[in-house]
CSV table of C-alpha atoms in Angstrom, one decimal:
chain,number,residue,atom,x,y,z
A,15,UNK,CA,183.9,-5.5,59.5
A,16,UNK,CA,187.0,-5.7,57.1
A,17,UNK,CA,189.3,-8.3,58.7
A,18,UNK,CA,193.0,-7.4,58.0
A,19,UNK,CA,195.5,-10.2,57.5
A,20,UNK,CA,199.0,-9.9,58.4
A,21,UNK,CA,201.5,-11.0,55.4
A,22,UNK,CA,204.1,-13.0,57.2
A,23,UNK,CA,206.1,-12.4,54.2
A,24,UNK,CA,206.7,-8.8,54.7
A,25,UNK,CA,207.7,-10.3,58.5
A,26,UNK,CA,211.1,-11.2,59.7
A,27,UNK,CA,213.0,-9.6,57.0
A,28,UNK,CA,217.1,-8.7,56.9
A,29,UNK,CA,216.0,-4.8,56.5
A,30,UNK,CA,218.0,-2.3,59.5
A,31,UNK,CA,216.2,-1.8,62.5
A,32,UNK,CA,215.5,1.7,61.7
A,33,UNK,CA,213.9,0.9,58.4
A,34,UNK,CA,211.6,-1.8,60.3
A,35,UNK,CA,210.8,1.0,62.8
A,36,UNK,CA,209.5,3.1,60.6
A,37,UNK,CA,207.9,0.1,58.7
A,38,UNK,CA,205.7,-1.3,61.8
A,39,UNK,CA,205.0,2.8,62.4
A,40,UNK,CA,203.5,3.0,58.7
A,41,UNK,CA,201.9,-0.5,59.2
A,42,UNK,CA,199.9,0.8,62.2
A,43,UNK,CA,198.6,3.9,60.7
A,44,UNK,CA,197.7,2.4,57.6
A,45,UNK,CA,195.6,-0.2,60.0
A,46,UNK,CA,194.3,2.9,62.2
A,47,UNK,CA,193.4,4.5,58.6
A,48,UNK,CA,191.3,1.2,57.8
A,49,UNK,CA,189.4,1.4,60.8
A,50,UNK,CA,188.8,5.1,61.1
A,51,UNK,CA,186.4,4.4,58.1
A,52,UNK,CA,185.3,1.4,59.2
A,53,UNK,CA,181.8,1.7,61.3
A,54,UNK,CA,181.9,-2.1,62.4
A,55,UNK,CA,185.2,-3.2,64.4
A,56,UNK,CA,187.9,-3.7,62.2
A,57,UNK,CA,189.5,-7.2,63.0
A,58,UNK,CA,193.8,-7.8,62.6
A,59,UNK,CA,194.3,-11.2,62.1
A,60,UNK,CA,197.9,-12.9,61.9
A,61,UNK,CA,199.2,-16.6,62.3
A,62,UNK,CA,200.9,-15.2,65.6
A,63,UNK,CA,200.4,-12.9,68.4
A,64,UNK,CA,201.5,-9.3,67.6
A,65,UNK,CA,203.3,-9.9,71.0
A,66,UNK,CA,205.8,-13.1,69.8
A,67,UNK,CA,206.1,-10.8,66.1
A,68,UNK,CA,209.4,-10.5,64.7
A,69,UNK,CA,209.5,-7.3,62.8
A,70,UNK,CA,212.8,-7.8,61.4
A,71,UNK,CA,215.6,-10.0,62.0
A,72,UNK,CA,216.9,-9.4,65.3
A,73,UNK,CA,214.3,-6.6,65.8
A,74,UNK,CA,210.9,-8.0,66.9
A,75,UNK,CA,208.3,-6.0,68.0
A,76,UNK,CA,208.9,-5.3,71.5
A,77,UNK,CA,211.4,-2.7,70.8
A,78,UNK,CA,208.7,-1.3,68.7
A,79,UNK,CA,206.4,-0.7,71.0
A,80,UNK,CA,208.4,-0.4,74.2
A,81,UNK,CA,208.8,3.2,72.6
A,82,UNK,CA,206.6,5.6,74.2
A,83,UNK,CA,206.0,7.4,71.3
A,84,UNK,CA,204.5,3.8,69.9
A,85,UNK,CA,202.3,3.4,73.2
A,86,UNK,CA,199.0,4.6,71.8
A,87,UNK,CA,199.4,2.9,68.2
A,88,UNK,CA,200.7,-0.5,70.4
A,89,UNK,CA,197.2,-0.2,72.2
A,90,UNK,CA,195.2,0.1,69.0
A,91,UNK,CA,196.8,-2.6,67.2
A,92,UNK,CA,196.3,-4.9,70.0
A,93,UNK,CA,192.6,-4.2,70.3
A,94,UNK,CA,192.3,-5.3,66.4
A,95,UNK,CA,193.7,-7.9,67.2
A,96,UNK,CA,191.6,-10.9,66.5
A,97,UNK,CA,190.8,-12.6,70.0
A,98,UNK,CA,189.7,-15.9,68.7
A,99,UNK,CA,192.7,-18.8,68.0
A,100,UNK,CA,195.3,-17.2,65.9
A,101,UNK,CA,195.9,-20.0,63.9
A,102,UNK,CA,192.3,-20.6,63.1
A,103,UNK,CA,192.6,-18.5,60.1
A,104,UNK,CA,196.0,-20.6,58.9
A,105,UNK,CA,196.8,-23.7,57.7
A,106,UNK,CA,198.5,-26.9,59.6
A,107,UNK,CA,199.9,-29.5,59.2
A,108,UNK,CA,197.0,-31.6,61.1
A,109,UNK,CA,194.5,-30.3,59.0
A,110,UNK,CA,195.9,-27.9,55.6
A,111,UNK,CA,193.8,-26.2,52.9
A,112,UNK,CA,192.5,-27.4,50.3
A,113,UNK,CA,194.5,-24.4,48.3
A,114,UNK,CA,197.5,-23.3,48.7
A,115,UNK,CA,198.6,-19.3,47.6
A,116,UNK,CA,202.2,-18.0,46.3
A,117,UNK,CA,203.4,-14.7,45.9
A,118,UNK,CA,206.4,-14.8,43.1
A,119,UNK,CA,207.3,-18.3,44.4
A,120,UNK,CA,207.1,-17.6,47.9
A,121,UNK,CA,204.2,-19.8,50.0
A,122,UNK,CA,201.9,-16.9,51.2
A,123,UNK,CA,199.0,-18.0,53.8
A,124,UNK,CA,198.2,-14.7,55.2
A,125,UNK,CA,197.8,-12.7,51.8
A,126,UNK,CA,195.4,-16.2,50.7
A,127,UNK,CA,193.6,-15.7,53.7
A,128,UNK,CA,193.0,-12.5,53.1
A,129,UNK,CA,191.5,-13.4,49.7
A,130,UNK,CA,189.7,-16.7,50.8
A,131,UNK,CA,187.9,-14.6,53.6
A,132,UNK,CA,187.2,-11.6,51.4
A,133,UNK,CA,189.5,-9.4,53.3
A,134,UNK,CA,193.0,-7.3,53.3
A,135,UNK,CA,196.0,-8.1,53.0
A,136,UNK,CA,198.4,-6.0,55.4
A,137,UNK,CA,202.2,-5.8,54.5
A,138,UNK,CA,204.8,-4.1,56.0
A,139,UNK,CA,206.6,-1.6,54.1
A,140,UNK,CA,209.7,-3.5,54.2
A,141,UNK,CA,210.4,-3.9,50.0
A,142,UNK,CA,209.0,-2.4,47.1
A,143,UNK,CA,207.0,-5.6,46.1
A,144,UNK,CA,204.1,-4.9,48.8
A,145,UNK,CA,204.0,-1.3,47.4
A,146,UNK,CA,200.8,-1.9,45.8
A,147,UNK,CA,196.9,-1.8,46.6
A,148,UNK,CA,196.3,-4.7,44.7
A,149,UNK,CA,198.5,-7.9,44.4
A,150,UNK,CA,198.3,-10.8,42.1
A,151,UNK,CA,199.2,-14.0,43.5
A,152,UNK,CA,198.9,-17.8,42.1
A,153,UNK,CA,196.0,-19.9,43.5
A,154,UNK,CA,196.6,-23.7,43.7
A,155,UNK,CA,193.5,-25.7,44.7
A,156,UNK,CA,192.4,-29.4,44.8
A,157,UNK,CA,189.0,-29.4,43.5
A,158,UNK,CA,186.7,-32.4,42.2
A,159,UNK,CA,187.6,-34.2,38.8
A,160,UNK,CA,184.7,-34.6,36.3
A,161,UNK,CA,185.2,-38.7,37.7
A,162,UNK,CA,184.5,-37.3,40.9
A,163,UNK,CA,188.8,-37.9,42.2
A,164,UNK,CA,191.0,-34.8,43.2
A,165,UNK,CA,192.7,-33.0,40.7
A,166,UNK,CA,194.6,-29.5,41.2
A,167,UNK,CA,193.9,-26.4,39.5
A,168,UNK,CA,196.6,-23.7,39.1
A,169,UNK,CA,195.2,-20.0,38.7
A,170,UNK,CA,195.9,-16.1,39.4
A,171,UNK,CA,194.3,-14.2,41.4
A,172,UNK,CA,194.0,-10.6,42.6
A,173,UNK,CA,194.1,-9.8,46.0
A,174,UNK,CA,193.1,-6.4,48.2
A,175,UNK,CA,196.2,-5.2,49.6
A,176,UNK,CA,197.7,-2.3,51.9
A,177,UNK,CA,201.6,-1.2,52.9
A,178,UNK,CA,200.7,2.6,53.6
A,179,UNK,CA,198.2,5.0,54.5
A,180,UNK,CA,197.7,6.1,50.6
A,181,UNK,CA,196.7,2.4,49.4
A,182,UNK,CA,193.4,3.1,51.8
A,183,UNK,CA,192.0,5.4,49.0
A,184,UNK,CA,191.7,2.9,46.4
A,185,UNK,CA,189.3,0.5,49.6
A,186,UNK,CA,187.4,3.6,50.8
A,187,UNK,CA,184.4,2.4,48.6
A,188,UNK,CA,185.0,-0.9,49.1
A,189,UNK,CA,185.6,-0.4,53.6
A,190,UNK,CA,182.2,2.1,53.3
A,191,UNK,CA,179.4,-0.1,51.8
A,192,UNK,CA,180.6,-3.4,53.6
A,193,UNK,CA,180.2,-1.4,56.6
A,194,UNK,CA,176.8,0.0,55.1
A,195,UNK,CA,175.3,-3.4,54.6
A,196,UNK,CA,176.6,-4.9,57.6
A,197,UNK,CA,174.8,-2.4,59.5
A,198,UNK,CA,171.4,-2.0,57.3
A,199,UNK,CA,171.3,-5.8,57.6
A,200,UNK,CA,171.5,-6.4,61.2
A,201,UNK,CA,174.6,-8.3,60.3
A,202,UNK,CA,177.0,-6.0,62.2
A,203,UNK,CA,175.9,-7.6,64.8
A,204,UNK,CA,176.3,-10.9,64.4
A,205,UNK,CA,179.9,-12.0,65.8
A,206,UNK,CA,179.6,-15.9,66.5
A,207,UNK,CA,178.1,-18.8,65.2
A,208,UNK,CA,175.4,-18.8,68.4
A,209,UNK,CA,174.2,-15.4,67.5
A,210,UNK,CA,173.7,-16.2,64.1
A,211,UNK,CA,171.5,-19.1,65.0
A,212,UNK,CA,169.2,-17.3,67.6
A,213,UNK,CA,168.9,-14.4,64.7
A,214,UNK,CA,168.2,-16.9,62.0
A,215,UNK,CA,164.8,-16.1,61.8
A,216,UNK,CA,165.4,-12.2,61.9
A,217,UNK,CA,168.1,-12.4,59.5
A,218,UNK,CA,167.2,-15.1,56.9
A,219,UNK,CA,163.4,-15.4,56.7
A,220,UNK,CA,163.4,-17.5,53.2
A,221,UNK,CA,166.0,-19.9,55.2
A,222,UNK,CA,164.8,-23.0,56.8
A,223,UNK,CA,167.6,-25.4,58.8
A,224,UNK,CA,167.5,-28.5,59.4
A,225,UNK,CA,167.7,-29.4,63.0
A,226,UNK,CA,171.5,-30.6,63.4
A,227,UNK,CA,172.5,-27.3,61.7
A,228,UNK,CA,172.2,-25.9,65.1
A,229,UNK,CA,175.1,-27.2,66.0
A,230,UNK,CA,177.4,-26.8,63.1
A,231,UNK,CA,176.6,-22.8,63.6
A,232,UNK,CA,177.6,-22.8,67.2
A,233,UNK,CA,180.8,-24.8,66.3
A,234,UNK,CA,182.1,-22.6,63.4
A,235,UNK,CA,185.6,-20.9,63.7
A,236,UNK,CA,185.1,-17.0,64.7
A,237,UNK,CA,186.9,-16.4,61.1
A,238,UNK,CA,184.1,-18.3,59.0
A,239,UNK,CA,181.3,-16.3,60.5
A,240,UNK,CA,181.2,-13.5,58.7
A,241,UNK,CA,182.0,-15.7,55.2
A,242,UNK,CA,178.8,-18.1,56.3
A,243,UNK,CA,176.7,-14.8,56.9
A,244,UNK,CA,177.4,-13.7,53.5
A,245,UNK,CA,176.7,-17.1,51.8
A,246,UNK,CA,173.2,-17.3,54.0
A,247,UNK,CA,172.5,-14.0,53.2
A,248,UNK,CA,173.4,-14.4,49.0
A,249,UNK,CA,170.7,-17.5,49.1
A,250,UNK,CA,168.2,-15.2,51.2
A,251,UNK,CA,168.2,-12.7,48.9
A,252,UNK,CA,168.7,-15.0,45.2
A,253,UNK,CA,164.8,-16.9,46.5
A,254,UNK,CA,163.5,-13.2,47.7
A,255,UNK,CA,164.7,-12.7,44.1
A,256,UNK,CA,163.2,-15.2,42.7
A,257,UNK,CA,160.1,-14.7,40.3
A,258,UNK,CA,159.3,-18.7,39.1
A,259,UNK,CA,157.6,-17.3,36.0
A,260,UNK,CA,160.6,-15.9,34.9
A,261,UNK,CA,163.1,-18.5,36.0
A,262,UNK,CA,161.2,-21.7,36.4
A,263,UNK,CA,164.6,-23.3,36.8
A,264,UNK,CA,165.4,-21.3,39.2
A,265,UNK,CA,166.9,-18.1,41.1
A,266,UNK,CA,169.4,-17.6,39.6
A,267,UNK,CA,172.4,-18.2,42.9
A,268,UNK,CA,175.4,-16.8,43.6
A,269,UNK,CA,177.9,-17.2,41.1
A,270,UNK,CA,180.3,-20.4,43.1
A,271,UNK,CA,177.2,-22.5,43.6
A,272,UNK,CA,177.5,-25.9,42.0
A,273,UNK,CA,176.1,-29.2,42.1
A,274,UNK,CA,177.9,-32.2,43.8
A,275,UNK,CA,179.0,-34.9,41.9
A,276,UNK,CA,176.9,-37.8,40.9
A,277,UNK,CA,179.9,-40.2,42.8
A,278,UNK,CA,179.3,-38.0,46.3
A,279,UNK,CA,175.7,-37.3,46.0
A,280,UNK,CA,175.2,-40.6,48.3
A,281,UNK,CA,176.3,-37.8,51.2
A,282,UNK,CA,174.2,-35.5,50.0
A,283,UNK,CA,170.9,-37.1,51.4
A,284,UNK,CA,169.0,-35.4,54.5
A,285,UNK,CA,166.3,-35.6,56.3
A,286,UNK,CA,164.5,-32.7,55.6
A,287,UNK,CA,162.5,-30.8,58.0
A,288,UNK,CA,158.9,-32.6,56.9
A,289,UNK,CA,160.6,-36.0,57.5
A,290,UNK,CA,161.1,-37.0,54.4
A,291,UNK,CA,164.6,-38.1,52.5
A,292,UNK,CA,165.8,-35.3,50.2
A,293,UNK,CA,169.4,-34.3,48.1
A,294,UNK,CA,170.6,-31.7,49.0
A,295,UNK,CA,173.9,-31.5,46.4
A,296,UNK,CA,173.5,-27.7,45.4
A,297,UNK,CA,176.5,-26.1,47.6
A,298,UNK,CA,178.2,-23.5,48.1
A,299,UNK,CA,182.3,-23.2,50.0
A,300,UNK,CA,183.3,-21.4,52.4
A,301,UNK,CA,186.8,-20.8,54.1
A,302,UNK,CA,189.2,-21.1,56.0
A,303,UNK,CA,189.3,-25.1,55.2
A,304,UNK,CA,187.4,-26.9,52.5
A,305,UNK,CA,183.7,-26.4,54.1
A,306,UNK,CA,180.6,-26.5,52.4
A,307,UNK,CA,177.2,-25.6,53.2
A,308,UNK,CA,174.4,-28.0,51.4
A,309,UNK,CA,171.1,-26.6,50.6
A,310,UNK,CA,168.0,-27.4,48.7
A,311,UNK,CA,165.2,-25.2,47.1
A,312,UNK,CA,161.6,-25.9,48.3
A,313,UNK,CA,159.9,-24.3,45.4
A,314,UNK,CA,156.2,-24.8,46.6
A,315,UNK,CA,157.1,-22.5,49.8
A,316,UNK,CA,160.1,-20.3,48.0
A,317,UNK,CA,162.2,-21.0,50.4
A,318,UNK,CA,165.8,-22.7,50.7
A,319,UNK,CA,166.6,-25.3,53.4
A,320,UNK,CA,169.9,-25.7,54.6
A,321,UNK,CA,171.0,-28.8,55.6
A,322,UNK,CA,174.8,-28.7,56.2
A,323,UNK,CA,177.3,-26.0,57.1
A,324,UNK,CA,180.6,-27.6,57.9
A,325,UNK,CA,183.1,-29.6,56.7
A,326,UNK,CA,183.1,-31.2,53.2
A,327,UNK,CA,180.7,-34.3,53.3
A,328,UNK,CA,182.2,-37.7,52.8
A,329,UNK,CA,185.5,-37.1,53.6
C-alpha cells in the first residue's frame, strides 16, 4: 500500500499551460504506473483536494481534466485519492511537526511526508530539479537534549521520489515486497485503527495492550495506521526473535527505539495488565506529529506490552 505524496512544490508554478498539461498528464501515468504494480490500493495523498489543485499559475486542474481525453486518468487519480482529512498528513499552525523538511531552501511538507510515512514523493514534471528518483532534502527536528530540554537537529536525508513513468523502475523492488508482506501478513488488510485492534491478537501474538490502548488505536489518523502497523509488527517479530541465551539484554529492537529520559520517565509509569506499576520508557516514533508508542518487555512470558500509542507523553 505505497502512499504517494503530492509535492506542493512542483504545484502552482509560472510554466505555460501547455507545459503543465503535459506535466499533470505525465504525473498521472507515473501514479497509474505505481499502482499497476501495486497489489494493495495505492493511496494519493496531498495537503488539498486534487479538485481545488492549481496546476500552474492561472491553469488549475479543471482544465486538465475537463479534457475528454483526461477523463479516464481524472477518474483514476481521484480514486487514489486519500479519503480521509487531507490535511491530516500536513502540518498546521494549531498543531506543527516536530521537524520541519526543505528542498534547496524551499519549505517542503509533502516531500517530508513522504519520508516520515515511508512513502513517495510525487512531483510534477514542471523543472528539472524533480527529475530524479531519489531526492536529498535537509531534515530539521526538535528532539530531546541530553538535560532532557528541546534542542534542534539539522540533517540530510534521502527521499523516494517520482516525476515520470521511468523513475518507477528504480521502486519496482521496493512497490513489490511492500505489497508482498502486506499481503503474507494479513496486514493488507488492515485500513483503520478499529481493525487493527479487533486483529491484535491475529496479527501480533507476542503483543499484549494495556486496556486504554483500545482507544488510542481507534483514534489514530488514517495516515498513521499503516506506520503504527509496521512499528507493532517490528516489536512482534524483534521478541519472536528473541533467543535470551543469546541476548540476555535483550532482542535486539528496531533500530529508532530509545529510552526516555530520566527527567520524563515520571510519564512513563503504567499500570500494567497484572495490576501492578511498571516504566514503560522504551519507545519508538511514529508520524505524522511527534507520537510515540511506549512499551515494555515481559521477559518471563517473551512478550512486549504496549502501553501507549499516541501523542508524546507529558507534553
Amino acid at each position: 500500500m505505497p502512499l504517494l505524496f503530492l509535492n506542493e512544490i512542483s504545484c502552482g508554478t509560472g510554466c505555460e499551460p501547455a507545459h503543465a498539461d503535459r506535466a499533470m498528464t505525465e504525473f498521472a501515468r507515473t501514479t497509474r504506473a505505481v499502482a499497476k504494480e501495486d497489489r494493495t490500493p495505492t493511496v494519493l495523498v496531498s495537503a488539498v483536494e486534487l479538485k481545488s489543485l492549481q496546476i500552474a499559475e492561472g491553469y488549475p486542474i479543471g482544465k486538465w481534466a475537463g479534457n475528454p481525453r483526461n477523463r479516464d486518468a481524472w477518474v483514476r487519480l481521484r480514486q487514489m485519492q486519500n479519503k480521509s482529512p487531507f490535511k491530516v498528513a500536513f502540518p498546521d499552525e494549531k498543531e506543527p511537526y516536530d521537524v520541519e523538511y526543505r528542498h534547496e531552501g524551499d519549505r517542503a511538507d509533502g516531500i517530508g511526508a513522504a519520508h516520515l510515512l515511508d512513502g513517495l514523493a510525487v512531483s510534477l514534471p514542471v523543472a528539472a530539479r524533480w527529475d530524479t528518483s531519489t531526492l536529498r532534502v535537509e531534515r530539521e527536528q526538535l528532539v530531546d537534549a541530553d538535560g532532557g530540554g528541546p534542542d534542534t537537529e539539522v540533517s540530510e536525508v534521502e527521499v523516494r521520489h517520482l516525476s515520470a513513468r521511468d523513475h518507477v523502475e528504480d521502486h519496482l523492488t521496493w512497490i513489490r515486497e511492500r505489497a508482498a508482506w502486506l499481503i503474507s501478513t494479513g496486514l493488507a488488510d488492515v485500513h483503520s485503527g478499529a481493525a487493527l485492534w479487533e486483529k491484535r491478537a491475529e496479527l501480533f501474538p507476542r503483543l499484549g495492550f494495556l486496556p486504554h490502548v483500545e482507544q488510542q488505536l481507534r483514534g489514530l489518523l488514517p495516515v498513521s495506521v499503516h506506520v503504527v502497523l509496521r512499528r507493532l509488527a517490528e516489536l512482534d517479530r524483534a521478541v519472536t526473535d528473541w533467543d535470551p541465551d543469546i541476548r540476555p539484554e535483550g532482542p535486539l529492537w528496531p533500530g529508532s527505539t530509545r529510552p526516555e529520559h530520566e527527567q520524563r520517565r515520571r510519564s512513563c509509569w503504567f499500570p500494567d495488565l497484572d495490576g501492578t506499576q511498571q516504566l514503560f520508557d522504551l519507545h519508538i516514533d511514529f508520524p505524522p506529529r511527534p507520537g510515540r508508542l511506549h512499551f515494555r518487555l515481559v521477559p518471563k512470558t517473551r512478550t512486549v506490552h504496549i502501553a501507549h500509542i499516541g501523542r508524546k507523553l507529558g507534553v
